[in-house]
């Protein structure tokens, strides 16, 4: 993120107007805690922020976290989770089987949305959910388990090698020094 912002800032010779949506808000909030990055930002609009994941109510996501799906995928050497792949379909089946109705996968993952046009769900599912790297999934699940907004936890030795600290640094949106508009849905869970 910092490299992208730096590139735009350098090429345009002006501060950047940042717009983040969903996971882009995590990237934005993290970048905005770094003073050198803040100098490049004019203002930010953060839509449907998901930076703090301790309030998630999606049974599907919570079940995936509980069974440590991320760690299983890492152990198996699977680097990308794509729910459209054969293994992705098997994962959905095993997470849903007897535990929840996954006939509307979009609602199962994101929660019930009053504003979705139900006749368009099939269209939405042509494009969603997007594949994600297993490392990204692992990072999101780490934050759900710990209830924090933190850097990726590489484990003791990995953290020491990466940052010189035993544990990843906890981030706080309160330390953001960027003029920002934050907007989301009241029932966004």
XYZ file of C-alpha atoms in Angstrom:
189
model
C 0.000 0.000 0.000
C 2.739 2.448 0.968
C 4.544 1.811 -2.330
C 1.361 2.450 -4.322
C 0.655 5.686 -2.470
C 4.272 6.769 -2.851
C 4.151 6.092 -6.590
C 1.011 8.201 -7.095
C 2.333 10.953 -4.827
C 5.655 11.089 -6.704
C 4.141 10.940 -10.206
C 1.452 13.563 -9.564
C 3.496 15.720 -7.212
C 0.386 16.181 -5.090
C -1.234 14.603 -2.060
C -3.446 11.573 -2.626
C -7.201 11.347 -2.063
C -7.675 7.791 -0.775
C -10.898 5.793 -1.087
C -11.040 2.422 0.630
C -13.869 -0.099 0.699
C -14.163 -3.113 2.955
C -10.685 -4.671 3.182
C -9.238 -1.518 1.633
C -10.072 0.190 4.922
C -7.749 -2.191 6.756
C -4.977 -1.299 4.349
C -5.756 2.392 4.688
C -5.916 2.453 8.486
C -2.666 0.489 8.686
C -0.912 2.824 6.247
C -2.257 5.908 8.026
C -0.466 4.947 11.252
C 2.884 5.461 9.488
C 3.930 9.145 9.645
C 5.719 9.122 6.260
C 2.562 7.808 4.610
C 0.317 10.364 6.298
C 2.356 13.148 4.684
C 1.234 11.864 1.254
C -2.519 11.806 2.019
C -4.833 14.775 1.528
C -7.972 13.022 2.820
C -9.612 9.606 2.921
C -13.081 8.150 2.460
C -13.437 4.753 4.116
C -16.570 2.819 3.225
C -17.913 -0.141 5.165
C -14.835 -0.361 7.367
C -13.832 -3.823 8.528
C -10.669 -2.913 10.412
C -11.931 -4.301 13.695
C -13.182 -7.830 13.246
C -14.219 -8.723 16.791
C -17.897 -7.972 16.064
C -18.454 -10.421 13.185
C -21.684 -12.401 13.424
C -21.467 -14.464 10.214
C -21.856 -18.074 11.363
C -19.952 -19.239 8.278
C -16.948 -17.009 9.011
C -16.988 -17.807 12.734
C -17.114 -21.540 12.010
C -14.176 -21.228 9.577
C -12.230 -19.379 12.292
C -13.182 -21.938 14.963
C -11.996 -24.929 12.916
C -8.777 -23.043 11.999
C -9.452 -23.310 8.267
C -6.664 -20.822 7.573
C -4.071 -22.913 9.387
C -5.250 -26.106 7.683
C -4.839 -24.470 4.261
C -1.364 -23.178 5.153
C -0.327 -26.623 6.418
C -1.589 -28.239 3.213
C 0.406 -25.751 1.134
C -2.712 -24.211 -0.414
C -1.805 -20.606 -1.194
C -5.172 -19.367 -2.451
C -8.734 -20.038 -1.347
C -11.142 -19.946 -4.253
C -14.682 -21.035 -3.394
C -15.225 -21.823 -7.083
C -12.472 -24.456 -7.149
C -13.083 -28.124 -6.346
C -11.414 -27.810 -2.947
C -13.307 -24.557 -2.290
C -16.640 -26.279 -2.925
C -15.610 -29.127 -0.592
C -14.699 -26.595 2.100
C -18.068 -24.864 1.758
C -19.852 -28.212 1.957
C -17.950 -29.258 5.087
C -18.468 -25.912 6.851
C -22.173 -25.807 6.003
C -23.102 -29.499 6.274
C -25.679 -29.810 9.025
C -24.637 -26.511 10.585
C -26.277 -23.864 8.402
C -28.167 -23.345 5.169
C -25.640 -22.239 2.581
C -28.028 -22.070 -0.366
C -27.397 -18.305 -0.523
C -23.627 -18.195 -0.094
C -23.462 -14.419 -0.328
C -25.739 -13.944 2.697
C -24.012 -16.728 4.606
C -20.634 -15.004 4.272
C -21.634 -11.338 4.481
C -24.799 -11.593 6.564
C -28.351 -10.773 5.598
C -28.546 -7.571 3.621
C -31.820 -5.683 3.482
C -30.713 -3.818 0.386
C -29.799 -6.675 -1.949
C -32.171 -7.196 -4.811
C -32.847 -10.904 -4.217
C -33.502 -11.482 -7.913
C -29.898 -10.335 -8.576
C -28.149 -12.702 -6.132
C -27.238 -15.164 -8.895
C -25.661 -12.293 -10.828
C -23.691 -11.168 -7.753
C -22.463 -14.718 -7.221
C -20.985 -14.744 -10.729
C -18.384 -12.291 -9.393
C -18.292 -12.923 -5.654
C -16.655 -14.102 -3.528
C -13.273 -13.356 -5.037
C -10.377 -15.731 -4.413
C -8.073 -14.666 -1.595
C -4.573 -15.625 -0.599
C -4.359 -18.003 2.317
C -1.974 -15.589 4.048
C -4.608 -12.850 3.770
C -7.250 -15.196 5.182
C -4.861 -16.156 7.991
C -4.273 -12.484 8.840
C -8.017 -11.753 8.973
C -8.618 -14.835 11.128
C -5.765 -13.822 13.484
C -7.485 -10.488 14.043
C -10.867 -12.168 14.611
C -9.383 -14.618 17.140
C -7.483 -11.927 19.045
C -10.041 -9.142 18.641
C -7.290 -6.775 17.532
C -6.260 -4.703 14.549
C -2.640 -5.785 14.172
C 0.150 -6.554 11.756
C 0.440 -10.123 10.486
C 1.658 -12.512 13.192
C 4.515 -14.609 11.788
C 5.121 -16.344 15.118
C 7.901 -15.517 17.579
C 10.913 -16.000 15.303
C 9.192 -14.647 12.223
C 8.099 -11.520 14.094
C 11.619 -10.992 15.448
C 12.985 -11.306 11.923
C 10.311 -9.043 10.400
C 10.056 -6.232 12.950
C 12.473 -7.018 15.765
C 9.573 -7.539 18.193
C 8.224 -10.794 19.632
C 4.613 -9.966 18.848
C 3.072 -7.973 15.996
C 2.300 -4.358 16.713
C -1.304 -3.553 17.485
C -2.714 -0.789 15.301
C -5.282 1.740 16.380
C -7.478 3.873 14.176
C -7.241 6.459 16.954
C -3.625 7.027 15.944
C -4.633 7.859 12.385
C -3.643 11.397 11.492
C -5.583 11.708 8.256
C -8.768 13.671 7.621
C -11.221 10.876 6.944
C -14.887 10.230 6.384
C -15.879 6.789 7.647
C -19.245 5.379 6.624
C -20.858 1.994 6.900
C -24.155 0.274 7.417
C -25.594 0.262 10.898
C -26.155 -3.498 10.771
C -22.875 -4.315 8.999
C -21.654 -7.431 10.790
